[in-house]
JSON list of C-alpha atoms and ligand atoms in Angstrom, two decimals:
[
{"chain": "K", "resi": 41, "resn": "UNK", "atom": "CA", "xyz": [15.04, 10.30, 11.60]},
{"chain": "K", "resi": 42, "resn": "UNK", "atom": "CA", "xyz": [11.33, 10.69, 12.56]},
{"chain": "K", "resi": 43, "resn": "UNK", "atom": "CA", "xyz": [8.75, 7.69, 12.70]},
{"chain": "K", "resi": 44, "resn": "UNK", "atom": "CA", "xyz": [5.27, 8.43, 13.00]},
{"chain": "K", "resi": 45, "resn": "UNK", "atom": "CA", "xyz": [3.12, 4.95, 13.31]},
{"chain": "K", "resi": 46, "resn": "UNK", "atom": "CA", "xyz": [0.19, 5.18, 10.69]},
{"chain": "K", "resi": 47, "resn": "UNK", "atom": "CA", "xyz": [-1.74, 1.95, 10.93]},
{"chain": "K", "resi": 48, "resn": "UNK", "atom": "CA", "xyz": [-1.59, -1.26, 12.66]},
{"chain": "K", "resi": 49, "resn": "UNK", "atom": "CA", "xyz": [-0.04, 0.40, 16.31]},
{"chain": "K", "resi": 50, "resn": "UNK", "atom": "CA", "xyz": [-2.95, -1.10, 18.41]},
{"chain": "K", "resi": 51, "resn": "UNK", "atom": "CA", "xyz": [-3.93, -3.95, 16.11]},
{"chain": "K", "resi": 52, "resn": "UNK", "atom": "CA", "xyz": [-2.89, -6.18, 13.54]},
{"chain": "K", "resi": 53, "resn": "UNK", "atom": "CA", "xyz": [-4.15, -4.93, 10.20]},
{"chain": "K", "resi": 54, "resn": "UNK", "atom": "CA", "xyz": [-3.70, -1.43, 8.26]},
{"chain": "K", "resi": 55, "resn": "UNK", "atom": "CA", "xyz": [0.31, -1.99, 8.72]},
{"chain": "K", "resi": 56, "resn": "UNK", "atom": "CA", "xyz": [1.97, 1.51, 7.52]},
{"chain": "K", "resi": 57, "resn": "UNK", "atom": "CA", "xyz": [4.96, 3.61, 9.17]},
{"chain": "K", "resi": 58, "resn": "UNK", "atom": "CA", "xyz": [5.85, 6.98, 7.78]},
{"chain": "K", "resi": 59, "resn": "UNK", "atom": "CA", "xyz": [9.60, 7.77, 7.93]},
{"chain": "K", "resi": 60, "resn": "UNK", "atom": "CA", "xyz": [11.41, 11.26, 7.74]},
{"chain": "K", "resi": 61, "resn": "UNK", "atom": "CA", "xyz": [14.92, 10.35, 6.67]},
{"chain": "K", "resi": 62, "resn": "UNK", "atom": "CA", "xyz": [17.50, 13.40, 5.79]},
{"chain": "K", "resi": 63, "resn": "UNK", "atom": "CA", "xyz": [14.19, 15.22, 3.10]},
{"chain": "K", "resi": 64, "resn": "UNK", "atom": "CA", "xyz": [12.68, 12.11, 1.95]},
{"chain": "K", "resi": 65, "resn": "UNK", "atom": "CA", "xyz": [9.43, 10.69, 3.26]},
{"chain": "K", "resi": 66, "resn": "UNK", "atom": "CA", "xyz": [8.93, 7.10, 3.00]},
{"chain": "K", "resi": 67, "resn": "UNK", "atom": "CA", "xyz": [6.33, 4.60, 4.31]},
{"chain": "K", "resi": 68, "resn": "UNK", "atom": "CA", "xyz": [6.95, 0.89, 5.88]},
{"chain": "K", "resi": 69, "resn": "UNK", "atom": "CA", "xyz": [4.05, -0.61, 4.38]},
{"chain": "K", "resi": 70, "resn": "UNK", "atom": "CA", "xyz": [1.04, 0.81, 3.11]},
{"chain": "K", "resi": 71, "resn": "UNK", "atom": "CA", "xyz": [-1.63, -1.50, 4.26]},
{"chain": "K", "resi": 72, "resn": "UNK", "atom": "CA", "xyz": [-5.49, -1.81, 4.27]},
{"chain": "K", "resi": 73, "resn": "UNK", "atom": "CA", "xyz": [-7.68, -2.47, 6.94]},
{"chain": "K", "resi": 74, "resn": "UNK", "atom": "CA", "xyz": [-9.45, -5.38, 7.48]},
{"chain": "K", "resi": 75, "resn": "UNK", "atom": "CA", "xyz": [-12.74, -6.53, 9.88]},
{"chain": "K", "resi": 76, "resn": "UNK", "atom": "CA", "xyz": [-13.48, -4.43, 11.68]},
{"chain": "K", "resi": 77, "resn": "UNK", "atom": "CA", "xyz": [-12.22, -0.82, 11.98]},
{"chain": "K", "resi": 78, "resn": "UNK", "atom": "CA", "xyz": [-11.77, -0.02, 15.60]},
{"chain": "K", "resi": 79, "resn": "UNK", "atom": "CA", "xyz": [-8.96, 1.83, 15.99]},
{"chain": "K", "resi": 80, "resn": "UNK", "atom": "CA", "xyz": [-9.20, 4.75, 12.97]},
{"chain": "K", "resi": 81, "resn": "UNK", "atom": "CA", "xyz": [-5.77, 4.75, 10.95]},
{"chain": "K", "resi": 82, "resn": "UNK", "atom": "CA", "xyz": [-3.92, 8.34, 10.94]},
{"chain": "K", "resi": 83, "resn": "UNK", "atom": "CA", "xyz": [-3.41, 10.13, 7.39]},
{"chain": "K", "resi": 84, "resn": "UNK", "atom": "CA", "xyz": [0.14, 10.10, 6.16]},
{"chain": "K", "resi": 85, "resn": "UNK", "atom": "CA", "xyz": [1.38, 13.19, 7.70]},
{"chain": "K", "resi": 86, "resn": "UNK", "atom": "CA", "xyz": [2.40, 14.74, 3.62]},
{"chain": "K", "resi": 87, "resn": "UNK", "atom": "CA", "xyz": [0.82, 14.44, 0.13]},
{"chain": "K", "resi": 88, "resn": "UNK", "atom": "CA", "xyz": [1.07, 11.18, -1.47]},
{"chain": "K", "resi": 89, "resn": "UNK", "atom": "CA", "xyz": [2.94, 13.20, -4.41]},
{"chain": "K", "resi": 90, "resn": "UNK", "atom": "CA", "xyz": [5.44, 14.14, -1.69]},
{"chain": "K", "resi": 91, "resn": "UNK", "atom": "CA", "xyz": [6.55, 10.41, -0.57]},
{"chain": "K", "resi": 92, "resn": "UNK", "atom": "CA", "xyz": [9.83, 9.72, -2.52]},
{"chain": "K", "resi": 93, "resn": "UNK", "atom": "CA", "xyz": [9.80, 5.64, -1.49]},
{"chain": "K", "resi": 94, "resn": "UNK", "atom": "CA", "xyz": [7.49, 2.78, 0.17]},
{"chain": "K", "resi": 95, "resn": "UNK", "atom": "CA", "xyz": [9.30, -0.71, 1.52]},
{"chain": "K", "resi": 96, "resn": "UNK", "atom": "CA", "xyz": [6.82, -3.54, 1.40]},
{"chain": "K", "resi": 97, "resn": "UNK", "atom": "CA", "xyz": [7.10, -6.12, 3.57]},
{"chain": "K", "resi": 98, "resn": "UNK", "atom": "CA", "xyz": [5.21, -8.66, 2.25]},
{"chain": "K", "resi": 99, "resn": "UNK", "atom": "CA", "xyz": [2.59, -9.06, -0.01]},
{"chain": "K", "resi": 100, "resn": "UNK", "atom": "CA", "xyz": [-0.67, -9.73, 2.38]},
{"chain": "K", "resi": 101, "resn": "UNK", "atom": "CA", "xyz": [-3.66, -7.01, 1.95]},
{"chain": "K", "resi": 102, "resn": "UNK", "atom": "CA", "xyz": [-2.93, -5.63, 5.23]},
{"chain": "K", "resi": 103, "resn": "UNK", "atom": "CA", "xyz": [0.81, -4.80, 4.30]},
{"chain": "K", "resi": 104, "resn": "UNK", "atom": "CA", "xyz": [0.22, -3.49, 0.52]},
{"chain": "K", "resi": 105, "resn": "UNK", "atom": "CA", "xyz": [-3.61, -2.99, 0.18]},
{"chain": "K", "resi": 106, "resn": "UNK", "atom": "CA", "xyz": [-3.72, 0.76, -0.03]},
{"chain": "K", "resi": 107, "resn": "UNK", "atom": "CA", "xyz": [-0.77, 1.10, -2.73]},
{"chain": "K", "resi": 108, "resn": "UNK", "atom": "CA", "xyz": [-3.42, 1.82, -5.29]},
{"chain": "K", "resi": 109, "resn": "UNK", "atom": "CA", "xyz": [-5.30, 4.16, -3.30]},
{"chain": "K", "resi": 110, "resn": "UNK", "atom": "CA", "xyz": [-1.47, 5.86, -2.80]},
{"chain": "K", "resi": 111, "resn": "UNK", "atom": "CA", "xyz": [-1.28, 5.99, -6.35]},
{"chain": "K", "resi": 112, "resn": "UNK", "atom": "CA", "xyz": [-4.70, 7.12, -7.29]},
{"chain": "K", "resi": 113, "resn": "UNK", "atom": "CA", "xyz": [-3.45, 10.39, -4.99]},
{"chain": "K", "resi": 114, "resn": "UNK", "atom": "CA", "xyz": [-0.71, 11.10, -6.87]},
{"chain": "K", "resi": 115, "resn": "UNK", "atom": "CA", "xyz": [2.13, 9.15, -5.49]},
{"chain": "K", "resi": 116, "resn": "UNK", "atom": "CA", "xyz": [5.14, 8.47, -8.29]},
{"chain": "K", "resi": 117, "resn": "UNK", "atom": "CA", "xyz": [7.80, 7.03, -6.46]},
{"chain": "K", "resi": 118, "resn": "UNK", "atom": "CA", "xyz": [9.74, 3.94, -5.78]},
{"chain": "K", "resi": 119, "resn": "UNK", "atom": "CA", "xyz": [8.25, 0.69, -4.32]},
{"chain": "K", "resi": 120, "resn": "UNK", "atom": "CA", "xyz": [11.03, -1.57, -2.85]},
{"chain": "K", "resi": 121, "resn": "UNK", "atom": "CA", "xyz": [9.90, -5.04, -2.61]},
{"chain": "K", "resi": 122, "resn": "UNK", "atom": "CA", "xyz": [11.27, -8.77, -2.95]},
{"chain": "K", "resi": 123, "resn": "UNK", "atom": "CA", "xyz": [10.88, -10.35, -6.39]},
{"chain": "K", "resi": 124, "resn": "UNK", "atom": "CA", "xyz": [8.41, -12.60, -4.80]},
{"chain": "K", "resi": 125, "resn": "UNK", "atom": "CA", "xyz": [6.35, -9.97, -3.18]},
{"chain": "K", "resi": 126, "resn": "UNK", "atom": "CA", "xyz": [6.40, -8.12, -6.37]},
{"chain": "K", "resi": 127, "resn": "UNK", "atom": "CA", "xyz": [4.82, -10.91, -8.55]},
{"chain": "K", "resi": 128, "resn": "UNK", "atom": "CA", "xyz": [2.49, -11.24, -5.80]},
{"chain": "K", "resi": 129, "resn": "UNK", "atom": "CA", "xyz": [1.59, -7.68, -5.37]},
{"chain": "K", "resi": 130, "resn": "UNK", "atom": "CA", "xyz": [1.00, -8.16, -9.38]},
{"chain": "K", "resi": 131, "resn": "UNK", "atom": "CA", "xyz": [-2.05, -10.55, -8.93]},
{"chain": "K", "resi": 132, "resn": "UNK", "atom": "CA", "xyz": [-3.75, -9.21, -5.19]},
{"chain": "K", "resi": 133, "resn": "UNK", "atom": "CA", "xyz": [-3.23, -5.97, -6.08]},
{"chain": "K", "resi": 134, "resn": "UNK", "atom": "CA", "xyz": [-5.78, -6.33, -9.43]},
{"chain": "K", "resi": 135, "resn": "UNK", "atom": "CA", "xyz": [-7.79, -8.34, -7.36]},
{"chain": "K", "resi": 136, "resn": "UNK", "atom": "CA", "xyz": [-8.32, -6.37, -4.37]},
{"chain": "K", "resi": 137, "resn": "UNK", "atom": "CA", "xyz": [-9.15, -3.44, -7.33]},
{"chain": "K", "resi": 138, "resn": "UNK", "atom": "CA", "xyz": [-11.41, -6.17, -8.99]},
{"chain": "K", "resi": 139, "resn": "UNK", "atom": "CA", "xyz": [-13.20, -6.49, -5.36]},
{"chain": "K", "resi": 140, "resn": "UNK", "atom": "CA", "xyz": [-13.37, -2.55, -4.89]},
{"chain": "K", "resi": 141, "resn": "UNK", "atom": "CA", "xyz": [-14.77, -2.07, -8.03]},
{"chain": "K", "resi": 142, "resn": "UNK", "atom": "CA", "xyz": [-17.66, -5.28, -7.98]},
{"chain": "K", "resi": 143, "resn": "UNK", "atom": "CA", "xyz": [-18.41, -4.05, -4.31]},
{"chain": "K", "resi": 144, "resn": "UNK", "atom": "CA", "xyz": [-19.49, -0.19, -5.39]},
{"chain": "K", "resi": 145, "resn": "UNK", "atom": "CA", "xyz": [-21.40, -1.71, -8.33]},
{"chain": "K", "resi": 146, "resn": "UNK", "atom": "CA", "xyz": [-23.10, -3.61, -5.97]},
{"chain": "K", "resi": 147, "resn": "UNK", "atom": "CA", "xyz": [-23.93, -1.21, -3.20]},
{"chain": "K", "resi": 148, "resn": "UNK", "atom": "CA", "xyz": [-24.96, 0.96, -6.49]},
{"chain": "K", "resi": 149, "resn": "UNK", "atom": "CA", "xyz": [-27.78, -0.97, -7.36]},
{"chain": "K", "resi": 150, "resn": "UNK", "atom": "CA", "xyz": [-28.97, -0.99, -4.17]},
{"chain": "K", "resi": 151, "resn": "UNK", "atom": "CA", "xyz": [-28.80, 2.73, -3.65]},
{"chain": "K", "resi": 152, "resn": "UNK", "atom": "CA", "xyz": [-30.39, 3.57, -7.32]},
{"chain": "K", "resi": 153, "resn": "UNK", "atom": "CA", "xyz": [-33.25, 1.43, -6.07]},
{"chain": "K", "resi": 154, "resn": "UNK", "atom": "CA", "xyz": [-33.23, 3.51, -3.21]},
{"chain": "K", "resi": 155, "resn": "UNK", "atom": "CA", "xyz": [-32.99, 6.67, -4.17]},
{"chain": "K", "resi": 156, "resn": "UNK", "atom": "CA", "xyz": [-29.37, 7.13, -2.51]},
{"chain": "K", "resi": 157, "resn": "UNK", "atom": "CA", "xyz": [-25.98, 8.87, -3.54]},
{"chain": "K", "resi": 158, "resn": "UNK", "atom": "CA", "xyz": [-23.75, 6.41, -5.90]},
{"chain": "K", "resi": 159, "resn": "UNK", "atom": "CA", "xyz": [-20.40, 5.21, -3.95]},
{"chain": "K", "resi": 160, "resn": "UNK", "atom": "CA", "xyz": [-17.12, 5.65, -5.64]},
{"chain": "K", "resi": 161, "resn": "UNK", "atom": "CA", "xyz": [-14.90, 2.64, -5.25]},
{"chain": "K", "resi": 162, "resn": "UNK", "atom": "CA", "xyz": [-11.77, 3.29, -3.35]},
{"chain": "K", "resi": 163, "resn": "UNK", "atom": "CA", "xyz": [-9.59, 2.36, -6.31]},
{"chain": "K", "resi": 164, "resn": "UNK", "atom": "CA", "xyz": [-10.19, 1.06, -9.80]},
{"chain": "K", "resi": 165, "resn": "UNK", "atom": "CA", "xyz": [-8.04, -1.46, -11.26]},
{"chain": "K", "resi": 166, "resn": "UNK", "atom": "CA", "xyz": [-6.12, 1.19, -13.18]},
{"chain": "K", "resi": 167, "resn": "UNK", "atom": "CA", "xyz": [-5.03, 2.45, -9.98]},
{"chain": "K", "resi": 168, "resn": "UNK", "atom": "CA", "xyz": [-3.47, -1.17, -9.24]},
{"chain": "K", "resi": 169, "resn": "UNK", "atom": "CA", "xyz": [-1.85, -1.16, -12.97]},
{"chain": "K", "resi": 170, "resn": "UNK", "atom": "CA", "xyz": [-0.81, 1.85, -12.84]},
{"chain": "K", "resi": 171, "resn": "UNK", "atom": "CA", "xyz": [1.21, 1.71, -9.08]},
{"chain": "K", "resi": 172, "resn": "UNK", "atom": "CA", "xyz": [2.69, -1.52, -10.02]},
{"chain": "K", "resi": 173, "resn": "UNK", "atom": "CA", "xyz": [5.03, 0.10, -12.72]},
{"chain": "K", "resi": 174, "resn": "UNK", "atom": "CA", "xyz": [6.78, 1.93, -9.74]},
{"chain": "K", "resi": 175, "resn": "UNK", "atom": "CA", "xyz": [7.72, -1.48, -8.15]},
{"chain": "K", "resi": 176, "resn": "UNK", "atom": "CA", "xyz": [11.55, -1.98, -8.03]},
{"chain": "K", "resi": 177, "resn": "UNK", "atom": "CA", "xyz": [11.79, -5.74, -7.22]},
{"chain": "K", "resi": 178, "resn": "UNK", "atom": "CA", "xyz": [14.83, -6.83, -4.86]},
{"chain": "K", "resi": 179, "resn": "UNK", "atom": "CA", "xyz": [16.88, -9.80, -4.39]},
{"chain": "K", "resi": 180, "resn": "UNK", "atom": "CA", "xyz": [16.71, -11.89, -0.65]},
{"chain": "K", "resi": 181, "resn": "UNK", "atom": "CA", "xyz": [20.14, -10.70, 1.60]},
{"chain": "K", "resi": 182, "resn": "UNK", "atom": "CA", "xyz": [21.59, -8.18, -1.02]},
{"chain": "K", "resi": 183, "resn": "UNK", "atom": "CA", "xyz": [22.04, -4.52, -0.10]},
{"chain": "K", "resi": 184, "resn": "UNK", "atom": "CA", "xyz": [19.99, -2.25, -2.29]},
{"chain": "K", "resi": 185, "resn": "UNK", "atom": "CA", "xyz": [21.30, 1.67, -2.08]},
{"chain": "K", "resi": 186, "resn": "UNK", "atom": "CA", "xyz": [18.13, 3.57, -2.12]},
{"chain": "K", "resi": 187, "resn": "UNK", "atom": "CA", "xyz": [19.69, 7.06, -1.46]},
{"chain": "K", "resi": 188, "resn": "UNK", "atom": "CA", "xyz": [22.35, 8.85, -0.12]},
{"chain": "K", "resi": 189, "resn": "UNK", "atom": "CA", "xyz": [20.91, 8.25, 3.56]},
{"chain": "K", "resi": 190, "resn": "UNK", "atom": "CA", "xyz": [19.70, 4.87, 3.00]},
{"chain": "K", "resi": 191, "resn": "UNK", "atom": "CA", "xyz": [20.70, 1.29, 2.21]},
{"chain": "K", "resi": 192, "resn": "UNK", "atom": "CA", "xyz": [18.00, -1.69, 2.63]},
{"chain": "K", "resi": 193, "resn": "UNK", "atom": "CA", "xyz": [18.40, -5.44, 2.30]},
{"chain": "K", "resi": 194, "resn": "UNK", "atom": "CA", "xyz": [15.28, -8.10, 2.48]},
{"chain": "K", "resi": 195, "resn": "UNK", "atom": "CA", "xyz": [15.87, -10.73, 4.98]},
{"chain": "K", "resi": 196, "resn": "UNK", "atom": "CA", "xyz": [13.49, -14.22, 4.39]},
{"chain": "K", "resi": 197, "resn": "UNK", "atom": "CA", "xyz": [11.19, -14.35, 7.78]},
{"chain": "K", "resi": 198, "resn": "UNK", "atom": "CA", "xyz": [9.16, -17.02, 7.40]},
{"chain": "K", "resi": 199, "resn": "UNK", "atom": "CA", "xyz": [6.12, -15.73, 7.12]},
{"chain": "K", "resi": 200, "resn": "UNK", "atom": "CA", "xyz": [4.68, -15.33, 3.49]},
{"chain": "K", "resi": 201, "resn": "UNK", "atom": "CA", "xyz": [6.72, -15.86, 0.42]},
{"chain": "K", "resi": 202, "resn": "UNK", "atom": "CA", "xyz": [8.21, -12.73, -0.79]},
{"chain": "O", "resi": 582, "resn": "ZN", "atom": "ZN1", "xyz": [1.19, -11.05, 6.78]}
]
């Protein structure tokens, strides 16, 4: 197994771990980051098309912001989550698109008043429909055989429902 630590290895927010298990490539988390950005997240060391699963921890922005952004790149795989996390995911997952897209429109007016380049938003809220149809929602404390190489279970920790 290989672990490379993506996001959230000198701080709190950005949380993402790529795994190499056996050939698949999985993340821990696929999180955006939030204030401000001191310490520069790495890129996922593959293609988005290439990573086969992602295990979401919880549901906070930090944990499962970037999904849509993983999406809008051409990821197509499985999204292990709790049933909780996954309804969740459902609602700050449009919203955090919702806030994407309002925030470019924004800084767009500004910069046609200007006479500057338009920003693109960093993912639309077709992104955020679109990734949530890959989200395999998961009972608390059962086993859930992901592959050959791998078996997870989702354990309650207190911190966020889901
Ligand atoms: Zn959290």
């Amino acid at each position: 197994m290989r672990i490379e630590f993506i996001g959230a290895a000198h701080e709190v927010t950005g949380s993402c771990h790529y795994l190499k298990i056996g050939e698949k490539h999985i993340l821990v988390d696929c999180g955006m980051e939030q204030g401000a950005d001191i310490y520069e997240n790495q890129d996922i060391p593959v293609n988005a098309a290439a990573i086969d699963y992602v295990f979401v921890t919880h549901a906070h922005i930090d944990h499962s912001g970037l999904l849509p952004l993983l999406y809008a790149r051409g990821f197509r795989g499985q999204i292990f989550a709790t049933n909780a996390t996954t309804q969740l995911c459902n609602i700050m997952l449009k919203d955090s698109a919702h806030i994407q897209e309002f925030e470019a429109e924004w800084r767009n007016r500004k910069a046609r008043r200007a006479g500057q380049p338009e920003v693109v938003p960093m993912y639309s809220v077709n992104d955020a429909q679109g990734v949530l149809n890959y989200f395999v929602p998961c009972d608390y404390d059962k086993k859930v055989h992901v592959c050959d190489e791998l078996t997870v279970c989702f354990r309650d920790a207190g911190h966020l429902l889901g």
